[in-house]
PDB file of C-alpha atoms in Angstrom:
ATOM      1  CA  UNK A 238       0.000   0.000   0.000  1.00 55.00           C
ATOM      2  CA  UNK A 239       1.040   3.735  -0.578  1.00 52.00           C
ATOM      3  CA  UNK A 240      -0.556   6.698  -0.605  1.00 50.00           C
ATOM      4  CA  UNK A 241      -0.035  10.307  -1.038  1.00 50.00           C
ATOM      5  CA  UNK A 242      -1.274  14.013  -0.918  1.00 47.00           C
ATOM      6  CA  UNK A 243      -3.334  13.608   2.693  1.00 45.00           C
ATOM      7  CA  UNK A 244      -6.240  15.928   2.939  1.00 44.00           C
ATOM      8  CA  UNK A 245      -6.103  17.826   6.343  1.00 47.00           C
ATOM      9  CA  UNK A 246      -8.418  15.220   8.052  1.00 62.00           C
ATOM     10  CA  UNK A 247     -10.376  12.000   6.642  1.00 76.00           C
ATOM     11  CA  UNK A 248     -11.832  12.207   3.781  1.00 89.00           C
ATOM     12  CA  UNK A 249     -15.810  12.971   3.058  1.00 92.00           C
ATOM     13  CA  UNK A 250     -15.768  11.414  -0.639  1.00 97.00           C
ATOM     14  CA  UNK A 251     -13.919   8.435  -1.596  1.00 97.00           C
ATOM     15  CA  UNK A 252     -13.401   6.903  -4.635  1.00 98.00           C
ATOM     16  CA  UNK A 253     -12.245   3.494  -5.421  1.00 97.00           C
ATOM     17  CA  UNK A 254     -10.331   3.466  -9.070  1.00 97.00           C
ATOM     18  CA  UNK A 255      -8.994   1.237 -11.279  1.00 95.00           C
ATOM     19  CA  UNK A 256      -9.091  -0.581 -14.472  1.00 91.00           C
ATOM     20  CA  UNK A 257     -12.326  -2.939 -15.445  1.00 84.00           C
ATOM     21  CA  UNK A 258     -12.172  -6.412 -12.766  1.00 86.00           C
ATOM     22  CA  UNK A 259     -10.618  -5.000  -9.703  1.00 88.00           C
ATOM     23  CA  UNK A 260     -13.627  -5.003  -7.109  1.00 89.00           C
ATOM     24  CA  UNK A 261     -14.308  -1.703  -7.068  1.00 93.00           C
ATOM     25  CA  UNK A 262     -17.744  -2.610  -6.288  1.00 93.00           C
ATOM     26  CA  UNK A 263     -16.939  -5.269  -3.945  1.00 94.00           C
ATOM     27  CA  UNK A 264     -14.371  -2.880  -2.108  1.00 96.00           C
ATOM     28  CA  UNK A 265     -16.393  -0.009  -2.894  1.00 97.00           C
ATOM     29  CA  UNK A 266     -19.329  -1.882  -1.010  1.00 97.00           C
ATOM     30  CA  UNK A 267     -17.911  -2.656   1.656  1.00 97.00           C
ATOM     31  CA  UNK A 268     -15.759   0.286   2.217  1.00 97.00           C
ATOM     32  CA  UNK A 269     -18.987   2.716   2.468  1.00 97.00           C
ATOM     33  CA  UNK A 270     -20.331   0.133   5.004  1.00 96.00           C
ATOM     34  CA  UNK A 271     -17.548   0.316   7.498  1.00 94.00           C
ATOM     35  CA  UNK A 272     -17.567   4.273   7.129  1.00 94.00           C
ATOM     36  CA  UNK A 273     -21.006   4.402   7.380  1.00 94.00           C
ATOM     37  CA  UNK A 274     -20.984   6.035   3.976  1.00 96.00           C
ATOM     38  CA  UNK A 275     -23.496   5.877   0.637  1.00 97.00           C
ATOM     39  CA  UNK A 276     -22.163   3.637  -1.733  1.00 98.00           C
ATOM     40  CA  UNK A 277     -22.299   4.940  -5.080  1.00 98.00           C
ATOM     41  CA  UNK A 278     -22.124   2.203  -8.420  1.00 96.00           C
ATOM     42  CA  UNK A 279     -20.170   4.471 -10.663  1.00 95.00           C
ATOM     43  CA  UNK A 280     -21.186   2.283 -13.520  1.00 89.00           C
ATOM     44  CA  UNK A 281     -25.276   2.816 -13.273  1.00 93.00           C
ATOM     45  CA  UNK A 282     -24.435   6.413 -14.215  1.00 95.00           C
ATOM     46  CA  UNK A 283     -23.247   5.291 -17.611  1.00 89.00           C
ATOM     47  CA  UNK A 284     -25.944   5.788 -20.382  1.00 90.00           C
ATOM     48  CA  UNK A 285     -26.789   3.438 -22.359  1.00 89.00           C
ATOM     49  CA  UNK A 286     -25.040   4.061 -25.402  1.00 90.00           C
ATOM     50  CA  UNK A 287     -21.667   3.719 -23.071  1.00 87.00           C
ATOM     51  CA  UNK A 288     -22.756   0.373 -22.020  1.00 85.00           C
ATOM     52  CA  UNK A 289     -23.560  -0.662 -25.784  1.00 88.00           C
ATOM     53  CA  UNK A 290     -20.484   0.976 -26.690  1.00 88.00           C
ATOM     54  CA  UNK A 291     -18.099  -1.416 -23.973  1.00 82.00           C
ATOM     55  CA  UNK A 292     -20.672  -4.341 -25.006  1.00 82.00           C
ATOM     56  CA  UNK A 293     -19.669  -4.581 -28.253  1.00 85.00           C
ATOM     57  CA  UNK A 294     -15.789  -4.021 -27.515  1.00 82.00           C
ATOM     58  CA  UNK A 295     -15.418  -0.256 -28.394  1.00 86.00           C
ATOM     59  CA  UNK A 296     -13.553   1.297 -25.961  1.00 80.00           C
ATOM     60  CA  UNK A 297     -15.313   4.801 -24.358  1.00 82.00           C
ATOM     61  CA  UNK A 298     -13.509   8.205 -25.485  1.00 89.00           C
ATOM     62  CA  UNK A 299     -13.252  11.524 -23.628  1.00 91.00           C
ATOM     63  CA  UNK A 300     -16.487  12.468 -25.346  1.00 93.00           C
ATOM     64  CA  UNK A 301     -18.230   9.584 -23.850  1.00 93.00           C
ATOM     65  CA  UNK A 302     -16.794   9.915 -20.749  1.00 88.00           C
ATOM     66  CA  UNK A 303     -17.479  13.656 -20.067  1.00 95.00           C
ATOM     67  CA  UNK A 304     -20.976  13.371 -19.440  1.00 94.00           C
ATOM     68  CA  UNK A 305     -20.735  10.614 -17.265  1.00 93.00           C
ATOM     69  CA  UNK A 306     -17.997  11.710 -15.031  1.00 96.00           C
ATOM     70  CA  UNK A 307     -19.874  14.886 -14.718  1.00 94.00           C
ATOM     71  CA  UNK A 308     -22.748  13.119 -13.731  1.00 96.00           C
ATOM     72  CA  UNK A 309     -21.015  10.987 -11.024  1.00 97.00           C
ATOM     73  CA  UNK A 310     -19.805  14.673  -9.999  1.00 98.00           C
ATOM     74  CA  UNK A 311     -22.881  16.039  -9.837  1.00 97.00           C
ATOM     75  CA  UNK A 312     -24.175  12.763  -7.135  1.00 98.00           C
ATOM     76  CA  UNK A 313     -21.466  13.712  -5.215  1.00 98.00           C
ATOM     77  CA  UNK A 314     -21.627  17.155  -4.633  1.00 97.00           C
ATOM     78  CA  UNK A 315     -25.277  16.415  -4.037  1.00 97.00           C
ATOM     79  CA  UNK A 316     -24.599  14.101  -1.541  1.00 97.00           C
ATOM     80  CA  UNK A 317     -21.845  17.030   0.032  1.00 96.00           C
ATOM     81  CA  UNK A 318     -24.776  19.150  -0.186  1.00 96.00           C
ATOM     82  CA  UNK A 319     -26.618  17.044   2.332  1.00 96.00           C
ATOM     83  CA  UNK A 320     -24.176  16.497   4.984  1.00 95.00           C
ATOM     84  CA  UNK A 321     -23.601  12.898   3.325  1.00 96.00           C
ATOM     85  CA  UNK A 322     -19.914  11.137   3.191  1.00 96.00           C
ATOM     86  CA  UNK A 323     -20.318   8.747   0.115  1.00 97.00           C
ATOM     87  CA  UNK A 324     -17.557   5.872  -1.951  1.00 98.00           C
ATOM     88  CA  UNK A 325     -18.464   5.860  -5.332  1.00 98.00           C
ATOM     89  CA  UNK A 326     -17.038   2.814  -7.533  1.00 97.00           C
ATOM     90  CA  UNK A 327     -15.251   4.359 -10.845  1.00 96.00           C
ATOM     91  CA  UNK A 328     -12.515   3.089 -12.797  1.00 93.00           C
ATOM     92  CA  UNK A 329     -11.284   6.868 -13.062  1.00 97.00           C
ATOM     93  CA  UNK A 330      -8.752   5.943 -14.807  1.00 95.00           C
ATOM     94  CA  UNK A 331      -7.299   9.154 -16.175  1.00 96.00           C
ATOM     95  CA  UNK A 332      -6.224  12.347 -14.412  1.00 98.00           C
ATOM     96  CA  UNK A 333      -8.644  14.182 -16.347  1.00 96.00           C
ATOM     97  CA  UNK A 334     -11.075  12.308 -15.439  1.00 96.00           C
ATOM     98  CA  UNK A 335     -10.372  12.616 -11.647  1.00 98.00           C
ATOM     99  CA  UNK A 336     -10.079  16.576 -12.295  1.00 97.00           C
ATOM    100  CA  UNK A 337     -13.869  15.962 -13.681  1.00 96.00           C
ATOM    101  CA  UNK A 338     -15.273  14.343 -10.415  1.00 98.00           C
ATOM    102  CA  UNK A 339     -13.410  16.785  -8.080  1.00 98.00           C
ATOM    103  CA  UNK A 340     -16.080  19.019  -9.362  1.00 96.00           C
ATOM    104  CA  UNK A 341     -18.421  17.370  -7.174  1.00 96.00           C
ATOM    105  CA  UNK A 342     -15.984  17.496  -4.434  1.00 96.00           C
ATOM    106  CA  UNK A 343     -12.191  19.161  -4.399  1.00 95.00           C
ATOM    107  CA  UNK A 344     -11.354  16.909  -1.466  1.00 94.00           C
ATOM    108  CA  UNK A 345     -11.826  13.407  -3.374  1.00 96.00           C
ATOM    109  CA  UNK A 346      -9.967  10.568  -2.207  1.00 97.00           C
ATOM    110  CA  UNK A 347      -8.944   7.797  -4.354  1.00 97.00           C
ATOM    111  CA  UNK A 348      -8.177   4.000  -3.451  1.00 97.00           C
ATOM    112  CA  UNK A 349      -6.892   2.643  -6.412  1.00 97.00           C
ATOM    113  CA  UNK A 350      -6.845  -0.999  -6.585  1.00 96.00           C
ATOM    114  CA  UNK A 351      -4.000  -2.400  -8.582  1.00 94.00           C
ATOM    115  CA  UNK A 352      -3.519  -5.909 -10.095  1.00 93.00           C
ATOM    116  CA  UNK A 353      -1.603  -8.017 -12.410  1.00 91.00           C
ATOM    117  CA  UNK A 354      -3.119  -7.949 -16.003  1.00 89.00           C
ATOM    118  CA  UNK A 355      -2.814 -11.993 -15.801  1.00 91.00           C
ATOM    119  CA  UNK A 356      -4.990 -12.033 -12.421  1.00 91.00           C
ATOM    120  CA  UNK A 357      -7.733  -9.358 -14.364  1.00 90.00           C
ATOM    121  CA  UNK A 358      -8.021 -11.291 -17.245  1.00 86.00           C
ATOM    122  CA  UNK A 359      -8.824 -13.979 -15.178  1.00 87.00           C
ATOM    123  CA  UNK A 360     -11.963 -12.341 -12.957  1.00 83.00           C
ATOM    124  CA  UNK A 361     -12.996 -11.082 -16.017  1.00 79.00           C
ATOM    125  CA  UNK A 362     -13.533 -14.780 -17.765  1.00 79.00           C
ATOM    126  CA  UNK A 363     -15.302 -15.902 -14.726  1.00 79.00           C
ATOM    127  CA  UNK A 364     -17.422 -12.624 -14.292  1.00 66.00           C
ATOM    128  CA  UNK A 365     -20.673 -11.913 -16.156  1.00 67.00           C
ATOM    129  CA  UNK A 366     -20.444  -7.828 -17.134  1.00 59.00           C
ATOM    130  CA  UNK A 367     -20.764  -5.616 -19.821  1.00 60.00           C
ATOM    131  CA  UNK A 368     -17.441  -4.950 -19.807  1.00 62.00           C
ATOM    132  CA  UNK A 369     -15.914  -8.185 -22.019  1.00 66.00           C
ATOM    133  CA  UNK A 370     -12.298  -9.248 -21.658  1.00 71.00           C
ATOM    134  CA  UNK A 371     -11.201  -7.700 -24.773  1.00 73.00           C
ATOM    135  CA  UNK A 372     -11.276  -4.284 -23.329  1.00 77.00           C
ATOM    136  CA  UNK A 373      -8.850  -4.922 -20.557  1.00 80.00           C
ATOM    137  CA  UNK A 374      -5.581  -3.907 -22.323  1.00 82.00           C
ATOM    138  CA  UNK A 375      -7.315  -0.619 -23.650  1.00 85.00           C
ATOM    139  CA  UNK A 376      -8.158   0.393 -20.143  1.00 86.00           C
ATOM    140  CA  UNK A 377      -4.633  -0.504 -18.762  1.00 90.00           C
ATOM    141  CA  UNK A 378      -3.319   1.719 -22.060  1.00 91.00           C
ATOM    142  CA  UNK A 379      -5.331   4.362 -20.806  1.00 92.00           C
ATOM    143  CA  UNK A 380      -4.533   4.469 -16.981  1.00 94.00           C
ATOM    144  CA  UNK A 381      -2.757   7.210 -15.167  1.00 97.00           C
ATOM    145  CA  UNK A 382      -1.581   6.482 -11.838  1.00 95.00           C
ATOM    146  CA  UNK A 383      -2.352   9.376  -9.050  1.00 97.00           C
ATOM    147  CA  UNK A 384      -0.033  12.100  -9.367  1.00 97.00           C
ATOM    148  CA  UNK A 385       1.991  13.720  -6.392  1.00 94.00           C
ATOM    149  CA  UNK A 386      -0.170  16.287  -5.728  1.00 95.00           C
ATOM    150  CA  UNK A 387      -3.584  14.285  -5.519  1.00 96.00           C
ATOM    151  CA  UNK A 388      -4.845  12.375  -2.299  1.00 94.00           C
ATOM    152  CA  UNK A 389      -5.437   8.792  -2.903  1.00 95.00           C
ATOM    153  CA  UNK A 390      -3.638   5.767  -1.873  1.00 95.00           C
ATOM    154  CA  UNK A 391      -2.863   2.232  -4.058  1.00 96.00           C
ATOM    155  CA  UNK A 392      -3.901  -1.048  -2.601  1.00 97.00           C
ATOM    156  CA  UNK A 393      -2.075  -4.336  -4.146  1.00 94.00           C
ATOM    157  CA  UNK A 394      -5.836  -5.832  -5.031  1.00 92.00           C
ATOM    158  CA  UNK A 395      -4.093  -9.450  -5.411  1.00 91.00           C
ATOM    159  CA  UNK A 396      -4.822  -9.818  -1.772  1.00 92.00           C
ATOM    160  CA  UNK A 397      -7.961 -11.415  -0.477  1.00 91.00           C
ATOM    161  CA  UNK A 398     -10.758  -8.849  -0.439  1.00 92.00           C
ATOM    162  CA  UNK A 399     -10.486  -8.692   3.845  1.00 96.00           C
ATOM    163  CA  UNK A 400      -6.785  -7.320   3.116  1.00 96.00           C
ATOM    164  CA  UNK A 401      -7.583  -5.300   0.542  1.00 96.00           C
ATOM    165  CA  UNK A 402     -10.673  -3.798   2.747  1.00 97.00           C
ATOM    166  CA  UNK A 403      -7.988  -3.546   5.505  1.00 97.00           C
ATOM    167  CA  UNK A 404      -5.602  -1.653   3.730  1.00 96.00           C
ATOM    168  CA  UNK A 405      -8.356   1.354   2.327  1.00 96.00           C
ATOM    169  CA  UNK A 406      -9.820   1.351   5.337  1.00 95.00           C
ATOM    170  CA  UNK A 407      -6.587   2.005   7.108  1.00 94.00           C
ATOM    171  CA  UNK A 408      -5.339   4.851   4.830  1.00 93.00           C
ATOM    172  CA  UNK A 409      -9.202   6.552   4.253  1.00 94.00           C
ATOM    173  CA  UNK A 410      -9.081   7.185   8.290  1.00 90.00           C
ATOM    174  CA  UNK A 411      -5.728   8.217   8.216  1.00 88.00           C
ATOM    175  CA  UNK A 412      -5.947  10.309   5.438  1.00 76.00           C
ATOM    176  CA  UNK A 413      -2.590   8.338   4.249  1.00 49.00           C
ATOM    177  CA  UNK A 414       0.346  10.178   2.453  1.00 45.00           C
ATOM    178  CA  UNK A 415       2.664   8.395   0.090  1.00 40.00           C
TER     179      UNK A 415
END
């Protein structure tokens, strides 16, 4: 595990990050629940035509993204709004992108969950999703791990799900530095 950039105190907003087939949702779950936090699914603000897009194995572009980054954005300010911490699942897997869903919140955190393209491939085969297998290298292409200057921590996601609970949990209270 390292982390980086600590906000001043814990954060309000998480988000856990990472390529297609790292658990965001199962972390992401689970996280929320031990923070007594919303969980927000990331992936039922995609429209539809992002979901037929990944279906058929045509990776999303900025243009597709935009919208529903902005969106996500939007749930979490709202959330902000009413006094609500949330941890939204979202591969965020640009810095763009994570510049997008500050928006909602300047003080994001991000947990991204990291694994082996050889363990991915094979959750992915044994998963039933939208997102299919062929898409994995495309979203590894694309990924931009946290800069310096923005709070977040990385969690080795080849442990077993209690470890990698253990280790976000840890550095979300902490407010973790790298």
């Amino acid at each position: 595990m390292t982390a980086q950039g600590a906000p001043a105190a814990a954060p309000r907003h998480v988000v856990v990050m990472g390529v297609t087939a790292t658990g965001k949702t199962t972390t992401g779950r689970a996280l929320a629940e031990a923070l007594g936090a919303e969980f927000v699914e990331g992936d039922a603000f995609h429209p539809q035509a992002n979901i037929d897009k990944m279906s058929a194995g045509i990776p999303l572009d900025d243009d597709d993204r935009r919208p529903w980054l902005r969106a996500l954005a939007g749930e979490i300010a709202r959330l902000e709004s009413e006094g609500r911490t949330s941890v939204t699942a979202c591969s965020a897997l640009r810095r763009t992108y994570r510049d997008w869903l500050r928006e909602g919140d300047p003080g994001l955190y991000f947990v991204h969950l990291d694994a082996t393209y050889e363990v991915l491939l094979d959750r992915m085969r044994r998963r039933t999703h939208f997102m299919p297998p062929s898409l994995l290298q495309s979203q590894l292409d694309t990924l931009e791990p946290l800069e310096p200057d923005e709070a977040g921590v990385v969690v080795d996601d080849t442990q077993t799900v209690d470890a990698v609970l253990a280790d976000a949990l840890a550095a979300v209270r902490a407010g973790a530095t790298r």
